[in-house]
Amino acid sequence: MKRRVIHIDEEKCTGCGLCVRACHEGAIGLVGGKARLLRDDYCDGLGDCLPACPENAIEFIEREAAAYDEAAVIAEKMRRAQAEIHASMPAGGCPGSMAKTIVHEAEPGVVSESGQAALAHGVNSASNASSPENPFPAPAGGVSTVVNVPARLSNWPVQIKLAPVNAPYFQGCDLLVAADCTAFAYGAFHEDFLKGRVCLIGCPKLDGVDYTEKLAQIIAENNVRSVRVARMQVPCCGGLEQTVRRAVAIAGSQNGTGSAGGAVDAVGAVASSIPVQIDVISSDGRIVAVG
C-alpha cells in the first residue's frame, strides 16, 4: 500500500540518536553510525522524530510501505521494556526486585461445609485464629468451611521505589496507588481495590521521596487508563493524594490530554482527562470519603 512514512537523509544525519529516542514506536535505529528506518510497519506517520532532528535530516515521503502494525509495536515495546529491566538488574542483585506479572489460578468459589472442594487459599476462622493456648497458629490451608478468599495482586514489585517505570504490566493498565497501611486497615482490600488493577504502594511520611516525577513517567509512558488512590484518613497521608494528582496533571500535559489553561485544583494540578478516584480509609476499616 502507498502511504506516508519518514525518510532519513543519511548525508545530513550525524548519528546523534535524538530521533531514535523520540520515536515511541521503535521504528528508528542507529546502523553504522547513521539513523535508519528499520521497519515500515512500526512507523505510524505522525512524525515525532522530525522536530527532534537538529540537522533537518528527516522528512515525510509517500511510497509503497507495509501498513502500520500497532499490535506488533506494542509487543516490541513490551519485549524491550522487559529486556531493559533485566539489563538494569545488577549481578547478584536482589531477586525480589525483579519485575514480574503474577498469574493466578482459576478463581475459587464457595467451599462446601464438607470441605470436599477446599482450595489452598481457603480461610478457616477456627484453625487460624490465635488463642492463649496457641498464639502462633499455622496459616489456613487444607480443609476449609468458609468462602475461599482469592489473592488479587497481579504485579511485582509493588513498592513505588522499586517498580521499573516501563514494566510491561503498566501498559494500558488501571493503576492503584495505595498508602502502605490501607491493606491492613481495610479488610476487603484485595477484592475491592486490587481486583483488575496494577498496584503500587508507598508512605509519603516515611519514604522521604517525592514520587511525582516517577509516577508521571509511569502514567504517561504506559498510557495508564485510570488512577485510583487508597489513602488513610490521617493528615500526613494526604501527601500521597497530592503527589498522584500532580503526577496525573504532568502526564496529561505530556500526552496532550491535559486541559491547556484549565482550572487548577487545591494542590496545583491542572485538570486532566485521566480519571482519578481518591478513597480515604479510617483506621477502623471504613471508607469515609470518595473523591
GROMACS .gro file of C-alpha atoms in nm:
model
  291
    1MET     CA    1   0.000   0.000   0.000
    2LYS     CA    2   0.110   0.356  -0.063
    3ARG     CA    3   0.125   0.571   0.250
    4ARG     CA    4   0.320   0.842   0.430
    5VAL     CA    5   0.637   0.733   0.610
    6ILE     CA    6   0.957   0.908   0.712
    7HIS     CA    7   1.271   0.932   0.502
    8ILE     CA    8   1.614   0.995   0.657
    9ASP     CA    9   1.884   1.174   0.457
   10GLU     CA   10   2.198   0.983   0.556
   11GLU     CA   11   2.428   1.261   0.428
   12LYS     CA   12   2.275   1.509   0.673
   13CYS     CA   13   2.246   1.259   0.960
   14THR     CA   14   2.518   1.292   1.225
   15GLY     CA   15   2.412   0.984   1.424
   16CYS     CA   16   2.319   1.182   1.736
   17GLY     CA   17   2.036   0.939   1.813
   18LEU     CA   18   1.780   1.202   1.917
   19CYS     CA   19   1.531   1.073   1.662
   20VAL     CA   20   1.571   0.719   1.798
   21ARG     CA   21   1.466   0.836   2.144
   22ALA     CA   22   1.183   1.047   2.002
   23CYS     CA   23   1.030   0.755   1.810
   24HIS     CA   24   0.793   0.592   2.059
   25GLU     CA   25   0.724   0.304   1.819
   26GLY     CA   26   1.087   0.190   1.791
   27ALA     CA   27   1.085   0.227   1.412
   28ILE     CA   28   1.423   0.406   1.401
   29GLY     CA   29   1.763   0.270   1.498
   30LEU     CA   30   2.130   0.352   1.452
   31VAL     CA   31   2.308   0.142   1.190
   32GLY     CA   32   2.673   0.214   1.115
   33GLY     CA   33   2.651   0.547   1.298
   34LYS     CA   34   2.350   0.666   1.097
   35ALA     CA   35   1.979   0.671   1.175
   36ARG     CA   36   1.773   0.425   0.972
   37LEU     CA   37   1.404   0.343   0.942
   38LEU     CA   38   1.426  -0.020   1.050
   39ARG     CA   39   1.068  -0.129   0.988
   40ASP     CA   40   0.798   0.036   0.780
   41ASP     CA   41   0.522  -0.131   0.982
   42TYR     CA   42   0.647   0.038   1.300
   43CYS     CA   43   0.623   0.389   1.150
   44ASP     CA   44   0.284   0.546   1.229
   45GLY     CA   45   0.346   0.851   1.010
   46LEU     CA   46   0.293   1.101   1.294
   47GLY     CA   47   0.648   1.232   1.282
   48ASP     CA   48   0.754   1.285   1.643
   49CYS     CA   49   1.108   1.231   1.516
   50LEU     CA   50   1.106   1.530   1.278
   51PRO     CA   51   1.135   1.814   1.532
   52ALA     CA   52   1.388   1.610   1.733
   53CYS     CA   53   1.642   1.613   1.449
   54PRO     CA   54   1.880   1.910   1.479
   55GLU     CA   55   2.006   1.861   1.121
   56ASN     CA   56   1.663   1.854   0.949
   57ALA     CA   57   1.760   1.518   0.804
   58ILE     CA   58   1.411   1.367   0.833
   59GLU     CA   59   1.110   1.431   0.612
   60PHE     CA   60   0.784   1.266   0.511
   61ILE     CA   61   0.751   1.091   0.178
   62GLU     CA   62   0.474   0.895   0.008
   63ARG     CA   63   0.581   0.548  -0.104
   64GLU     CA   64   0.488   0.183  -0.102
   65ALA     CA   65   0.516   0.062   0.257
   66ALA     CA   66   0.373  -0.203   0.485
   67ALA     CA   67   0.070  -0.094   0.688
   68TYR     CA   68   0.129   0.032   1.040
   69ASP     CA   69   0.103  -0.267   1.278
   70GLU     CA   70   0.004  -0.137   1.623
   71ALA     CA   71  -0.008  -0.485   1.778
   72ALA     CA   72   0.349  -0.556   1.666
   73VAL     CA   73   0.464  -0.221   1.805
   74ILE     CA   74   0.307  -0.290   2.147
   75ALA     CA   75   0.461  -0.639   2.156
   76GLU     CA   76   0.803  -0.494   2.072
   77LYS     CA   77   0.767  -0.226   2.342
   78MET     CA   78   0.694  -0.492   2.600
   79ARG     CA   79   0.990  -0.701   2.483
   80ARG     CA   80   1.227  -0.403   2.504
   81ALA     CA   81   1.092  -0.298   2.843
   82GLN     CA   82   1.147  -0.647   2.980
   83ALA     CA   83   1.499  -0.651   2.834
   84GLU     CA   84   1.577  -0.316   2.998
   85ILE     CA   85   1.451  -0.444   3.332
   86HIS     CA   86   1.676  -0.749   3.313
   87ALA     CA   87   1.973  -0.539   3.196
   88SER     CA   88   1.929  -0.296   3.484
   89MET     CA   89   1.945  -0.568   3.747
   90PRO     CA   90   2.296  -0.574   3.894
   91ALA     CA   91   2.482  -0.902   3.911
   92GLY     CA   92   2.398  -1.064   4.240
   93GLY     CA   93   2.117  -0.812   4.293
   94CYS     CA   94   1.806  -0.880   4.496
   95PRO     CA   95   1.584  -1.132   4.314
   96GLY     CA   96   1.285  -0.982   4.492
   97SER     CA   97   1.321  -0.664   4.286
   98MET     CA   98   1.273  -0.844   3.955
   99ALA     CA   99   0.959  -0.721   3.779
  100LYS     CA  100   0.705  -0.991   3.703
  101THR     CA  101   0.340  -1.038   3.626
  102ILE     CA  102   0.153  -1.265   3.865
  103VAL     CA  103  -0.098  -1.503   3.709
  104HIS     CA  104  -0.346  -1.663   3.945
  105GLU     CA  105  -0.520  -1.995   3.901
  106ALA     CA  106  -0.889  -2.011   3.818
  107GLU     CA  107  -1.088  -1.805   4.066
  108PRO     CA  108  -1.206  -2.024   4.353
  109GLY     CA  109  -1.568  -2.048   4.461
  110VAL     CA  110  -1.753  -2.126   4.781
  111VAL     CA  111  -1.629  -2.425   4.974
  112SER     CA  112  -1.891  -2.665   5.098
  113GLU     CA  113  -1.943  -2.749   5.464
  114SER     CA  114  -1.797  -3.090   5.398
  115GLY     CA  115  -1.475  -2.934   5.279
  116GLN     CA  116  -1.463  -3.155   4.968
  117ALA     CA  117  -1.390  -2.862   4.738
  118ALA     CA  118  -1.137  -2.687   4.961
  119LEU     CA  119  -0.853  -2.499   4.785
  120ALA     CA  120  -0.516  -2.378   4.903
  121HIS     CA  121  -0.623  -2.022   4.982
  122GLY     CA  122  -0.922  -2.118   5.194
  123VAL     CA  123  -0.972  -1.934   5.521
  124ASN     CA  124  -1.082  -2.133   5.824
  125SER     CA  125  -1.158  -1.896   6.108
  126ALA     CA  126  -1.139  -2.175   6.364
  127SER     CA  127  -0.799  -2.303   6.259
  128ASN     CA  128  -0.607  -1.979   6.206
  129ALA     CA  129  -0.732  -1.771   6.499
  130SER     CA  130  -0.481  -1.715   6.777
  131SER     CA  131  -0.565  -1.818   7.131
  132PRO     CA  132  -0.395  -1.819   7.473
  133GLU     CA  133  -0.313  -2.186   7.417
  134ASN     CA  134  -0.180  -2.134   7.064
  135PRO     CA  135  -0.071  -1.773   6.995
  136PHE     CA  136   0.103  -1.869   6.668
  137PRO     CA  137  -0.137  -2.097   6.478
  138ALA     CA  138  -0.045  -2.242   6.140
  139PRO     CA  139  -0.169  -2.048   5.834
  140ALA     CA  140  -0.501  -2.157   5.693
  141GLY     CA  141  -0.486  -2.446   5.450
  142GLY     CA  142  -0.632  -2.786   5.368
  143VAL     CA  143  -1.000  -2.825   5.454
  144SER     CA  144  -1.192  -2.501   5.487
  145THR     CA  145  -1.554  -2.444   5.577
  146VAL     CA  146  -1.588  -2.085   5.464
  147VAL     CA  147  -1.571  -1.882   5.142
  148ASN     CA  148  -1.238  -1.902   4.963
  149VAL     CA  149  -1.059  -1.562   4.952
  150PRO     CA  150  -0.859  -1.518   4.630
  151ALA     CA  151  -0.541  -1.308   4.608
  152ARG     CA  152  -0.567  -1.024   4.356
  153LEU     CA  153  -0.210  -0.897   4.335
  154SER     CA  154  -0.106  -0.907   3.968
  155ASN     CA  155   0.239  -0.742   3.966
  156TRP     CA  156   0.573  -0.739   4.147
  157PRO     CA  157   0.742  -0.538   4.290
  158VAL     CA  158   0.475  -0.319   4.446
  159GLN     CA  159   0.688  -0.058   4.623
  160ILE     CA  160   0.696   0.267   4.423
  161LYS     CA  161   1.070   0.291   4.493
  162LEU     CA  162   1.140  -0.047   4.333
  163ALA     CA  163   0.896  -0.055   4.041
  164PRO     CA  164   1.054  -0.006   3.697
  165VAL     CA  165   0.893   0.280   3.502
  166ASN     CA  166   0.837   0.070   3.191
  167ALA     CA  167   0.742  -0.266   3.339
  168PRO     CA  168   0.517  -0.447   3.085
  169TYR     CA  169   0.229  -0.478   3.329
  170PHE     CA  170   0.184  -0.097   3.337
  171GLN     CA  171   0.089  -0.079   2.967
  172GLY     CA  172  -0.271   0.042   2.938
  173CYS     CA  173  -0.350  -0.055   3.297
  174ASP     CA  174  -0.583   0.078   3.562
  175LEU     CA  175  -0.341   0.184   3.835
  176LEU     CA  176  -0.389   0.169   4.211
  177VAL     CA  177  -0.159   0.384   4.424
  178ALA     CA  178  -0.207   0.285   4.787
  179ALA     CA  179  -0.065   0.401   5.115
  180ASP     CA  180   0.112   0.115   5.294
  181CYS     CA  181  -0.135   0.099   5.583
  182THR     CA  182  -0.454   0.073   5.376
  183ALA     CA  183  -0.430  -0.302   5.312
  184PHE     CA  184  -0.409  -0.364   5.687
  185ALA     CA  185  -0.692  -0.129   5.779
  186TYR     CA  186  -0.941  -0.229   5.508
  187GLY     CA  187  -1.045  -0.595   5.530
  188ALA     CA  188  -1.159  -0.648   5.170
  189PHE     CA  189  -0.862  -0.467   5.015
  190HIS     CA  190  -0.784  -0.737   4.757
  191GLU     CA  191  -1.138  -0.766   4.628
  192ASP     CA  192  -1.246  -0.402   4.645
  193PHE     CA  193  -0.921  -0.228   4.548
  194LEU     CA  194  -0.671  -0.469   4.390
  195LYS     CA  195  -0.901  -0.663   4.158
  196GLY     CA  196  -0.827  -0.570   3.798
  197ARG     CA  197  -0.560  -0.315   3.888
  198VAL     CA  198  -0.183  -0.288   3.894
  199CYS     CA  199  -0.073  -0.184   4.242
  200LEU     CA  200   0.196   0.050   4.374
  201ILE     CA  201   0.239   0.124   4.744
  202GLY     CA  202   0.430   0.383   4.941
  203CYS     CA  203   0.427   0.602   5.251
  204PRO     CA  204   0.450   0.979   5.197
  205LYS     CA  205   0.574   1.027   5.555
  206LEU     CA  206   0.833   0.752   5.593
  207ASP     CA  207   0.970   0.704   5.241
  208GLY     CA  208   1.122   1.051   5.228
  209VAL     CA  209   1.093   1.063   4.848
  210ASP     CA  210   0.884   1.280   4.615
  211TYR     CA  211   0.725   1.028   4.378
  212THR     CA  212   0.565   1.288   4.149
  213GLU     CA  213   0.813   1.260   3.862
  214LYS     CA  214   0.829   0.880   3.867
  215LEU     CA  215   0.453   0.836   3.880
  216ALA     CA  216   0.411   1.090   3.599
  217GLN     CA  217   0.653   0.886   3.387
  218ILE     CA  218   0.470   0.563   3.461
  219ILE     CA  219   0.133   0.716   3.374
  220ALA     CA  220   0.247   0.899   3.060
  221GLU     CA  221   0.479   0.640   2.907
  222ASN     CA  222   0.245   0.346   2.957
  223ASN     CA  223  -0.088   0.506   2.859
  224VAL     CA  224  -0.236   0.431   3.201
  225ARG     CA  225  -0.615   0.446   3.170
  226SER     CA  226  -0.714   0.548   3.523
  227VAL     CA  227  -0.565   0.602   3.867
  228ARG     CA  228  -0.726   0.512   4.199
  229VAL     CA  229  -0.569   0.625   4.525
  230ALA     CA  230  -0.625   0.448   4.857
  231ARG     CA  231  -0.505   0.659   5.149
  232MET     CA  232  -0.556   0.669   5.522
  233GLN     CA  233  -0.757   0.941   5.694
  234VAL     CA  234  -0.455   1.075   5.883
  235PRO     CA  235  -0.335   1.418   5.756
  236CYS     CA  236   0.016   1.306   5.657
  237CYS     CA  237  -0.134   1.058   5.412
  238GLY     CA  238  -0.272   1.350   5.214
  239GLY     CA  239   0.075   1.384   5.066
  240LEU     CA  240   0.017   1.073   4.860
  241GLU     CA  241  -0.304   1.217   4.716
  242GLN     CA  242  -0.131   1.543   4.625
  243THR     CA  243   0.159   1.358   4.464
  244VAL     CA  244  -0.072   1.149   4.246
  245ARG     CA  245  -0.282   1.448   4.138
  246ARG     CA  246   0.030   1.639   4.032
  247ALA     CA  247   0.168   1.332   3.852
  248VAL     CA  248  -0.157   1.284   3.659
  249ALA     CA  249  -0.157   1.651   3.559
  250ILE     CA  250   0.203   1.628   3.435
  251ALA     CA  251   0.131   1.305   3.248
  252GLY     CA  252  -0.179   1.458   3.093
  253SER     CA  253   0.017   1.757   2.965
  254GLN     CA  254   0.288   1.531   2.823
  255ASN     CA  255   0.031   1.320   2.639
  256GLY     CA  256  -0.177   1.613   2.527
  257THR     CA  257  -0.472   1.509   2.741
  258GLY     CA  258  -0.447   1.792   2.991
  259SER     CA  259  -0.670   2.096   2.967
  260ALA     CA  260  -0.446   2.376   2.845
  261GLY     CA  261  -0.503   2.673   3.070
  262GLY     CA  262  -0.760   2.470   3.261
  263ALA     CA  263  -0.866   2.507   3.619
  264VAL     CA  264  -0.606   2.441   3.887
  265ASP     CA  265  -0.714   2.245   4.192
  266ALA     CA  266  -0.614   2.289   4.556
  267VAL     CA  267  -0.283   2.110   4.512
  268GLY     CA  268  -0.183   2.291   4.193
  269ALA     CA  269  -0.278   2.018   3.945
  270VAL     CA  270  -0.422   2.118   3.609
  271ALA     CA  271  -0.731   1.917   3.515
  272SER     CA  272  -0.656   1.606   3.309
  273SER     CA  273  -0.874   1.362   3.118
  274ILE     CA  274  -0.713   1.070   3.303
  275PRO     CA  275  -0.977   0.974   3.562
  276VAL     CA  276  -0.866   0.978   3.925
  277GLN     CA  277  -1.055   0.848   4.229
  278ILE     CA  278  -0.945   0.905   4.588
  279ASP     CA  279  -1.064   0.670   4.863
  280VAL     CA  280  -0.998   0.775   5.223
  281ILE     CA  281  -0.994   0.491   5.477
  282SER     CA  282  -1.029   0.522   5.853
  283SER     CA  283  -0.816   0.324   6.096
  284ASP     CA  284  -1.118   0.113   6.186
  285GLY     CA  285  -1.155  -0.003   5.827
  286ARG     CA  286  -1.426   0.224   5.681
  287ILE     CA  287  -1.420   0.422   5.357
  288VAL     CA  288  -1.501   0.767   5.494
  289ALA     CA  289  -1.464   0.974   5.176
  290VAL     CA  290  -1.451   0.922   4.800
  291GLY     CA  291  -1.346   1.196   4.566
   0.00000   0.00000   0.00000
